[in-house]
PDB file of C-alpha atoms in Angstrom:
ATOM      1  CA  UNK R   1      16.821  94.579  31.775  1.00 80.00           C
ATOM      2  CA  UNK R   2      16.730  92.181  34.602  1.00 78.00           C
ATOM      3  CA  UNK R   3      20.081  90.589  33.681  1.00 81.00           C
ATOM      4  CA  UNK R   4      21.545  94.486  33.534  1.00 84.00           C
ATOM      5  CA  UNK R   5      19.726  95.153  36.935  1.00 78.00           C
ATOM      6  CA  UNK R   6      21.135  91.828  38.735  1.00 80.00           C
ATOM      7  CA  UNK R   7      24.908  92.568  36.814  1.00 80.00           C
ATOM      8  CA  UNK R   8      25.243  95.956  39.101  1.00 88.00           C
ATOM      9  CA  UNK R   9      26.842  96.592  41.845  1.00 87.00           C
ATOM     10  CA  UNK R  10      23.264  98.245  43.027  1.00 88.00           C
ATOM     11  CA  UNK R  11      21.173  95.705  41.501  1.00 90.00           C
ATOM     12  CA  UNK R  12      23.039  93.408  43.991  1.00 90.00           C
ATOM     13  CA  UNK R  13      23.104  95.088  46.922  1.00 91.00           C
ATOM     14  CA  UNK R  14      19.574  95.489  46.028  1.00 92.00           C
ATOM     15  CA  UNK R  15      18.365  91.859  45.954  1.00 93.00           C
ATOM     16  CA  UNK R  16      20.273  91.559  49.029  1.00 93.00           C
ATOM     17  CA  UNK R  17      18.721  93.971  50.778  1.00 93.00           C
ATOM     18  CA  UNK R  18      14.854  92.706  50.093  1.00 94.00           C
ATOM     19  CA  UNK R  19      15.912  89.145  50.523  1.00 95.00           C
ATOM     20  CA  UNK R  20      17.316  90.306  53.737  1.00 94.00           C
ATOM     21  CA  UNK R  21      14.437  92.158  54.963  1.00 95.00           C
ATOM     22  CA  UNK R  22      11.869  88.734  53.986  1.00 96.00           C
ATOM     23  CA  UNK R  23      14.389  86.867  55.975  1.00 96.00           C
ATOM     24  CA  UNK R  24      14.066  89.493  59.203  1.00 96.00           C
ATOM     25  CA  UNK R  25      10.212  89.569  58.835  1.00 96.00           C
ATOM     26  CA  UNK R  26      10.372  85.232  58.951  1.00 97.00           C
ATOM     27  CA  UNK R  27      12.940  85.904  62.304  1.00 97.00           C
ATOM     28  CA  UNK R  28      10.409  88.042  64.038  1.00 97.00           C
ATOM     29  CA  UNK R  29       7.315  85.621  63.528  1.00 96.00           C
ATOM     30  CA  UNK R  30       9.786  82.583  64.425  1.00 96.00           C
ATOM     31  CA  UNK R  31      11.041  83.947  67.336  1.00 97.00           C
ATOM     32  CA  UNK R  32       6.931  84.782  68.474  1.00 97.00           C
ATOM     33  CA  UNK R  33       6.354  81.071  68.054  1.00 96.00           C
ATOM     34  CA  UNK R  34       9.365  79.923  69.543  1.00 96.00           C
ATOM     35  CA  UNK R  35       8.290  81.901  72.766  1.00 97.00           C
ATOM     36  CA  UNK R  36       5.234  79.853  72.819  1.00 97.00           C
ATOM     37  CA  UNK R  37       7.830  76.745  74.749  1.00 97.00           C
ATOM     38  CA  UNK R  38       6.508  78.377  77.852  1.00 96.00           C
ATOM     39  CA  UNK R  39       3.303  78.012  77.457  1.00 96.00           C
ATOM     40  CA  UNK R  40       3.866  74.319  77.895  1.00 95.00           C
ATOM     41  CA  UNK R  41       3.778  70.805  75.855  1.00 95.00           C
ATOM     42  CA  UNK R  42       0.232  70.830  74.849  1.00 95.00           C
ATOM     43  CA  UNK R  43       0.190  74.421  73.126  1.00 95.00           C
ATOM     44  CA  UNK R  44       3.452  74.231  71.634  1.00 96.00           C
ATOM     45  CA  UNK R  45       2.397  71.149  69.703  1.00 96.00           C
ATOM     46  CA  UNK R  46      -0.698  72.525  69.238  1.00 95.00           C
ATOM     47  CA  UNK R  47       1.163  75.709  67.454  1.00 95.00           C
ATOM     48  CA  UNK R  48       3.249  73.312  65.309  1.00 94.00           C
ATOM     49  CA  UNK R  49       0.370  71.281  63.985  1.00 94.00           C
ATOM     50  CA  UNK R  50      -1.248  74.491  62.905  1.00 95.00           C
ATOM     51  CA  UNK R  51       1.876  75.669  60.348  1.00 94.00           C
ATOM     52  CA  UNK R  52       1.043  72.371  58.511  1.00 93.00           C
ATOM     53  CA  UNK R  53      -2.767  73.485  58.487  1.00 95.00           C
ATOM     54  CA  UNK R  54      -2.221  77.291  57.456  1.00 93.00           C
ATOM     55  CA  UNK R  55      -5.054  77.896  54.595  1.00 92.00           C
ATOM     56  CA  UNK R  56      -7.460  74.673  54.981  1.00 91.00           C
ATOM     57  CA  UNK R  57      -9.397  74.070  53.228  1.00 91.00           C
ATOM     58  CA  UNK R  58      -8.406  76.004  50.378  1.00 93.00           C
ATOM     59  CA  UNK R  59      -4.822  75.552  50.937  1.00 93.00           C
ATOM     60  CA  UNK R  60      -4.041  71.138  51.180  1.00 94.00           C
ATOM     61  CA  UNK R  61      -2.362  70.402  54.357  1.00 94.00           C
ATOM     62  CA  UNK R  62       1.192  71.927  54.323  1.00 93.00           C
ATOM     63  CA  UNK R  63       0.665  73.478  51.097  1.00 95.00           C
ATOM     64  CA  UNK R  64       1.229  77.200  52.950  1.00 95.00           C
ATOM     65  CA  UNK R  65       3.981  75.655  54.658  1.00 94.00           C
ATOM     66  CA  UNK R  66       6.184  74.399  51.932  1.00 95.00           C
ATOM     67  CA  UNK R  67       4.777  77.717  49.962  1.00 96.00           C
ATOM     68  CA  UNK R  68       7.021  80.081  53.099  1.00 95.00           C
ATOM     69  CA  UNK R  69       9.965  77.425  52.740  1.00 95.00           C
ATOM     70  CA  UNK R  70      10.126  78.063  48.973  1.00 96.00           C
ATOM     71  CA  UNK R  71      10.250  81.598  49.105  1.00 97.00           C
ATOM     72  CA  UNK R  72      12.634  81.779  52.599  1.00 96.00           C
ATOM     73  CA  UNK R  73      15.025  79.204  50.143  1.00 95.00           C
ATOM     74  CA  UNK R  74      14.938  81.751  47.204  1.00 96.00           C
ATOM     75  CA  UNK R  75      15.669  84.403  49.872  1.00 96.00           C
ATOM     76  CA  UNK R  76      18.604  82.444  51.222  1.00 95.00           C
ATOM     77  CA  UNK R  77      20.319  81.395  47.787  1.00 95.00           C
ATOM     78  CA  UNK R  78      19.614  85.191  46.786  1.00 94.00           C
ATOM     79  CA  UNK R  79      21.290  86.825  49.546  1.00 94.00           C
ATOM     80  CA  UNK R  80      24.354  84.379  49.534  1.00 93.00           C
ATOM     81  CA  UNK R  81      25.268  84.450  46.098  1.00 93.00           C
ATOM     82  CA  UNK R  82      24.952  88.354  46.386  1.00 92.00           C
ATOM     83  CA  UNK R  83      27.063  88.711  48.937  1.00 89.00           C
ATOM     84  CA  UNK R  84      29.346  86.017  47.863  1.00 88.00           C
ATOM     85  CA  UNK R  85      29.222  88.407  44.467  1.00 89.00           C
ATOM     86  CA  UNK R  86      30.039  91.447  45.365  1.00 86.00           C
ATOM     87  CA  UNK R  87      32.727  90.158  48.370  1.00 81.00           C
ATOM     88  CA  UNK R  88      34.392  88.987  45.072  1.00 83.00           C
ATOM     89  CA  UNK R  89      33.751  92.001  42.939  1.00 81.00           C
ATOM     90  CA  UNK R  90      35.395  93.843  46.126  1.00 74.00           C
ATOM     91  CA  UNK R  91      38.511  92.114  46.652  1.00 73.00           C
ATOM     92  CA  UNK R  92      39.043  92.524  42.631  1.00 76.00           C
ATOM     93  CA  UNK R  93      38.520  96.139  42.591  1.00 72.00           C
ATOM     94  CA  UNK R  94      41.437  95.984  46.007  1.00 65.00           C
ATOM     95  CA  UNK R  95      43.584  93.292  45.582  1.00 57.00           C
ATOM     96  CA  UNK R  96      45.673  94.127  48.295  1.00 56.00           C
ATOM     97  CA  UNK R  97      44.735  94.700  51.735  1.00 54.00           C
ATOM     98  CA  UNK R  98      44.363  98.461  53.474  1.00 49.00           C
ATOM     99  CA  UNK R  99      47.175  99.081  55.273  1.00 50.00           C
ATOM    100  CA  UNK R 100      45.369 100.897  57.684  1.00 49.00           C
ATOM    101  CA  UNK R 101      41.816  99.256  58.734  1.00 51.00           C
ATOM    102  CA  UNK R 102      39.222 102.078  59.259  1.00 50.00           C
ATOM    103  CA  UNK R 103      38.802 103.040  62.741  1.00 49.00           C
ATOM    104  CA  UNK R 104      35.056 103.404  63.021  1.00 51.00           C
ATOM    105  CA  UNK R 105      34.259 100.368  61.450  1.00 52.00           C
ATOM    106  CA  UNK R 106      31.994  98.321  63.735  1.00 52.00           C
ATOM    107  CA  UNK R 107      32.284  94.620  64.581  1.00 57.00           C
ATOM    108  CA  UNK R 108      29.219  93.712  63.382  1.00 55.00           C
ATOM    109  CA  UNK R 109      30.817  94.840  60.142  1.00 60.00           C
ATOM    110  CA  UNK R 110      34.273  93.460  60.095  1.00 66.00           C
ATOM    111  CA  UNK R 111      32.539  90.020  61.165  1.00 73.00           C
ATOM    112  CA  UNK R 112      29.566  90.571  58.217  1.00 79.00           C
ATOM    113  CA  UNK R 113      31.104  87.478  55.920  1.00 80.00           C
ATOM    114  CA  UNK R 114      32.074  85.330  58.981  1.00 86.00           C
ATOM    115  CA  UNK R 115      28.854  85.947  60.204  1.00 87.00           C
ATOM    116  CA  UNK R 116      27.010  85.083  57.045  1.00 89.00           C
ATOM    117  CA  UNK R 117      29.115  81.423  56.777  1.00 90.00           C
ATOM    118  CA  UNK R 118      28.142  80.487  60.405  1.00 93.00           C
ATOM    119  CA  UNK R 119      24.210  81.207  59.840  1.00 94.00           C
ATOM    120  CA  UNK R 120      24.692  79.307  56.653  1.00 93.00           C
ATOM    121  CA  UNK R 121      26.270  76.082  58.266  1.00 95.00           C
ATOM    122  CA  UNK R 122      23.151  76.667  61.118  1.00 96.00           C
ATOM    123  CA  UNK R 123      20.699  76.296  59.047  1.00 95.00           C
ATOM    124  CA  UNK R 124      21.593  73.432  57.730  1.00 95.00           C
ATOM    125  CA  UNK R 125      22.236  72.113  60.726  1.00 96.00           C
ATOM    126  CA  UNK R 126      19.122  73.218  62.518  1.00 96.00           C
ATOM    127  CA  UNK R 127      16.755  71.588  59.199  1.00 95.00           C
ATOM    128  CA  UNK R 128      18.720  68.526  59.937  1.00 95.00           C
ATOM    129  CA  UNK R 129      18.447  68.644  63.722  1.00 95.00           C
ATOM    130  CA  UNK R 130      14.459  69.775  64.214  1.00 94.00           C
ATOM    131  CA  UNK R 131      13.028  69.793  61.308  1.00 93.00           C
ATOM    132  CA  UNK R 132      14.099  66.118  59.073  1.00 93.00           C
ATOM    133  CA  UNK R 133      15.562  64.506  62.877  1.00 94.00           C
ATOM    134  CA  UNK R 134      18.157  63.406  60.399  1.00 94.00           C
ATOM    135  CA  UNK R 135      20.903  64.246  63.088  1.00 93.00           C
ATOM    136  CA  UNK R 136      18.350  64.067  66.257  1.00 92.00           C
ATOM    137  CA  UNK R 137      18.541  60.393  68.141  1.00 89.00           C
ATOM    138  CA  UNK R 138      15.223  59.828  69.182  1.00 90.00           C
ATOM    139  CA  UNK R 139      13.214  62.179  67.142  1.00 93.00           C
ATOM    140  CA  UNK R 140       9.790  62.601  67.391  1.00 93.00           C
ATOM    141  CA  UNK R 141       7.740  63.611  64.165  1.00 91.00           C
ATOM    142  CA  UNK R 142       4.588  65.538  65.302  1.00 90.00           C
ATOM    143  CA  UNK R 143       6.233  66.441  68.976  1.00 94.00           C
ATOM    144  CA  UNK R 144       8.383  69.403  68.549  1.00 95.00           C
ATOM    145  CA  UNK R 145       8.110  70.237  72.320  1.00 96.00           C
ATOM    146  CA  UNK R 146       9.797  67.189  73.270  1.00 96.00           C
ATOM    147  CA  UNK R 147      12.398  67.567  70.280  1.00 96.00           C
ATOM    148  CA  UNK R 148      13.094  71.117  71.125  1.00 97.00           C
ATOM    149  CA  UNK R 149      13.945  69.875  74.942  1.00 96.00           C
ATOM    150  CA  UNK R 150      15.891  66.744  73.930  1.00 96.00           C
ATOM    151  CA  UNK R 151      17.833  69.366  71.887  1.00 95.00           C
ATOM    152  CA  UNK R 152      19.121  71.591  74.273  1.00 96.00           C
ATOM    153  CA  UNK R 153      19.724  69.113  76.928  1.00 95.00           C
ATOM    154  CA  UNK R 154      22.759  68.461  75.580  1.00 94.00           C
ATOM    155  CA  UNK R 155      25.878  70.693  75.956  1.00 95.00           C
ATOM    156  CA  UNK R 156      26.489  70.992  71.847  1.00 94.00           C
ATOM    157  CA  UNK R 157      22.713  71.886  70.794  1.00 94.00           C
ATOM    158  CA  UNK R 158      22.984  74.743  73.000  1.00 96.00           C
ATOM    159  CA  UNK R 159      26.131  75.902  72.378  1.00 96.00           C
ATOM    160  CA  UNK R 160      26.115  75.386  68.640  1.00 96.00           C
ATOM    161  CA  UNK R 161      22.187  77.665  69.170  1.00 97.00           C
ATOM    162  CA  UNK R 162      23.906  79.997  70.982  1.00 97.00           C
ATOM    163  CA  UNK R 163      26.663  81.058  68.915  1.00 96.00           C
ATOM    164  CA  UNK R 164      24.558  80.875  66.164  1.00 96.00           C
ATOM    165  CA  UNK R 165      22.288  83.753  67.714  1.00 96.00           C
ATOM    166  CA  UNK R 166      24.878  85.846  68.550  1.00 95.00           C
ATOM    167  CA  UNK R 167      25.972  85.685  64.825  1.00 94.00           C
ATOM    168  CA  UNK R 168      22.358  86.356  63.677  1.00 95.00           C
ATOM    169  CA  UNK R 169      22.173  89.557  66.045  1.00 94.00           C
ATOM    170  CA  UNK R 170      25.215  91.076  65.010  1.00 91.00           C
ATOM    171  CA  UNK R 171      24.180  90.512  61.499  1.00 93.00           C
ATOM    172  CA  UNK R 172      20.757  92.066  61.843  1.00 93.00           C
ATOM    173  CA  UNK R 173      22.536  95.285  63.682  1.00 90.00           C
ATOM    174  CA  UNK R 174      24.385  95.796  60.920  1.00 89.00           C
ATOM    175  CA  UNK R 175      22.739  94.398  57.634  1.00 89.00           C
ATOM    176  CA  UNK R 176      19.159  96.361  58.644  1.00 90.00           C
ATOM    177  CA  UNK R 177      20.784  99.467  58.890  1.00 85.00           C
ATOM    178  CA  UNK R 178      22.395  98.716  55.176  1.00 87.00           C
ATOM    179  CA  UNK R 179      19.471  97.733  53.895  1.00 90.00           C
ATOM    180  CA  UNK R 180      17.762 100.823  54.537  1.00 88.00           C
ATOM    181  CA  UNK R 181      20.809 102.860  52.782  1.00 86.00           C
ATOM    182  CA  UNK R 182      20.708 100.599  50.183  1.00 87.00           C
ATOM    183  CA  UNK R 183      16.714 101.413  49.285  1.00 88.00           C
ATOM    184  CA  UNK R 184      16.731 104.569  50.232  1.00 83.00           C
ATOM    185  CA  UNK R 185      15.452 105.190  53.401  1.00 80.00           C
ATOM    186  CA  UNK R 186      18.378 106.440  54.727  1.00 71.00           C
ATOM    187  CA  UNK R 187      19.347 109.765  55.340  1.00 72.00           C
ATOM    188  CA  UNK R 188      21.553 112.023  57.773  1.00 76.00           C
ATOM    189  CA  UNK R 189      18.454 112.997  59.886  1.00 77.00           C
ATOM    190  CA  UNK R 190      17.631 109.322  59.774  1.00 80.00           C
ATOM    191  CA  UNK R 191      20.246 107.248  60.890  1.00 83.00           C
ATOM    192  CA  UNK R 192      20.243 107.746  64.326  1.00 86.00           C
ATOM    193  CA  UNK R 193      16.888 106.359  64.372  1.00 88.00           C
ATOM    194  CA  UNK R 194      17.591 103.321  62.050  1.00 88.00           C
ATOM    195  CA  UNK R 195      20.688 102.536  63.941  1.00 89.00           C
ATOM    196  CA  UNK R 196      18.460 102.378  67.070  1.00 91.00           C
ATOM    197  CA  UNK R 197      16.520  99.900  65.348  1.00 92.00           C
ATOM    198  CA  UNK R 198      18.487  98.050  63.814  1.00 92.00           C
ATOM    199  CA  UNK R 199      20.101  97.611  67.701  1.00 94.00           C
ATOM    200  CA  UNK R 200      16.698  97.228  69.360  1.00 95.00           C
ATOM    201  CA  UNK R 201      15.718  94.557  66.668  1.00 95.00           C
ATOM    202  CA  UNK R 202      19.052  92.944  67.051  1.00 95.00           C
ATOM    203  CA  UNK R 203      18.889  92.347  71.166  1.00 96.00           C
ATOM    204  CA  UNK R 204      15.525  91.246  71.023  1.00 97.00           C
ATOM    205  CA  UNK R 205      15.753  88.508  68.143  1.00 97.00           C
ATOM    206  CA  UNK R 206      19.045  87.596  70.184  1.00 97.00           C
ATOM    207  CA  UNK R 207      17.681  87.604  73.674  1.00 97.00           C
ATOM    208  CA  UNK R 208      14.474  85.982  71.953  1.00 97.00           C
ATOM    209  CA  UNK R 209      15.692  83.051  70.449  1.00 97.00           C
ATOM    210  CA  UNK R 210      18.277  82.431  72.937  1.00 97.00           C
ATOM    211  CA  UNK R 211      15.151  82.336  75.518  1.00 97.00           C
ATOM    212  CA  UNK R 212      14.447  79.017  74.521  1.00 97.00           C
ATOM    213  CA  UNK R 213      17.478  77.330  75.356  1.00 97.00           C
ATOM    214  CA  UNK R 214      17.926  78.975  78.644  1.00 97.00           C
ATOM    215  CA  UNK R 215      14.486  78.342  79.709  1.00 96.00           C
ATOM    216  CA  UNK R 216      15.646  74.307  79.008  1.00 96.00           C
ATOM    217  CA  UNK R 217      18.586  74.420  81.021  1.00 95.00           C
ATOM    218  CA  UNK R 218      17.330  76.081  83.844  1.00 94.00           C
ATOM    219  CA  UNK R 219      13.948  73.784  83.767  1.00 94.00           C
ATOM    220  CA  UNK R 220      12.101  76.518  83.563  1.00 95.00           C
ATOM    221  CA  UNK R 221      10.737  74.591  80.395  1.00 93.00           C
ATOM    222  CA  UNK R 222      10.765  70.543  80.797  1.00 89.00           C
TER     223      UNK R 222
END
């Protein structure tokens, strides 16, 4: 049943839309903590030294941690390979090109797969960058404050962040909105209000996360 479920055209845009939505849910409460830069050094360490405790004692330090990585990674892989699925079922079932593209159709939505390959290639980057210091000179284990500013003092972190933000909130306007048609939620009286949303949702993740490297190059946060 599950192998019938996941071979649909539903079942996929299914799993993509719950993976999506675990992803969004992550993005809000990263975005909250993110915010807590301007609070200063001491409490933004302070915030990072309490994802690794999550749970104690019952939970071993990092155990809740590496329990949300595990399930955002199985969000991740699910939502690619759907939409890397069904992007292929599409072009199969048209193998050539419209002639005409359709009018109304967004940008959001005509930059959905571009979108999707730039967030991809972020996260990576971003793991590597804050997370493993693999690509950070002079990373600090235990000091994310002072990795977060060494990051966006330089010219690439931020603009490689920024583009990566706007990407994210044009994806968000878009893919909540289909989410919520794809589980049924929509409905003609509804849209309006989901597309309202989706666009509220999108500007503040955006303006959110984008906070943080502004507040660094204006000094605001130092």
């Amino acid at each position: 049943m599950a192998r019938t479920v996941w071979d649909s055209t539903l079942g996929k845009k299914t799993v993509m839309a719950v993976s999506g939505l675990i992803m969004l849910l992550y993005l809000v409460a990263h975005m909250i903590g993110n915010l807590k830069i301007y609070f200063g050094a001491g409490e933004f360490n302070a915030y990072g030294h309490w994802l690794r405790t999550v749970g104690e004692p019952f939970m071993h330090y990092e155990w809740t941690l590496w329990l949300i990585r595990v399930v955002l990674v199985v969000a991740v892989v699910a939502h690619a390979v759907s939409a890397y699925q069904l992007s292929r079922r599409d072009i199969r079932a048209r193998p050539s090109k419209y002639v005409h593209k359709k009018p109304r159709a967004s940008y959001a939505t005509r930059t959905m797969r571009w979108g999707g390959i730039i967030l991809g290639l972020f996260i990576v980057w971003h793991i590597l960058d804050l997370t493993t210091g693999t690509v950070h000179p002079g990373f600090r284990p235990g000091h994310p404050y002072q990795n977060v500013v060494d990051t966006f003092s330089t010219w690439y972190g931020n603009v490689i962040y920024i583009v990566a933000m706007l990407a994210l909130g044009l994806h968000i306007r878009h893919g909540f909105w289909s989410a919520a048609q794809t589980l049924g939620a929509g409905s003609r009286s509804r849209d309006r209000a989901l597309k309202t949303v989706a666009n509220v949702l999108a500007l503040l993740l955006t303006a959110g996360f984008i906070a943080v490297p502004v507040g660094v190059m204006t000094g605001v946060v130092s």
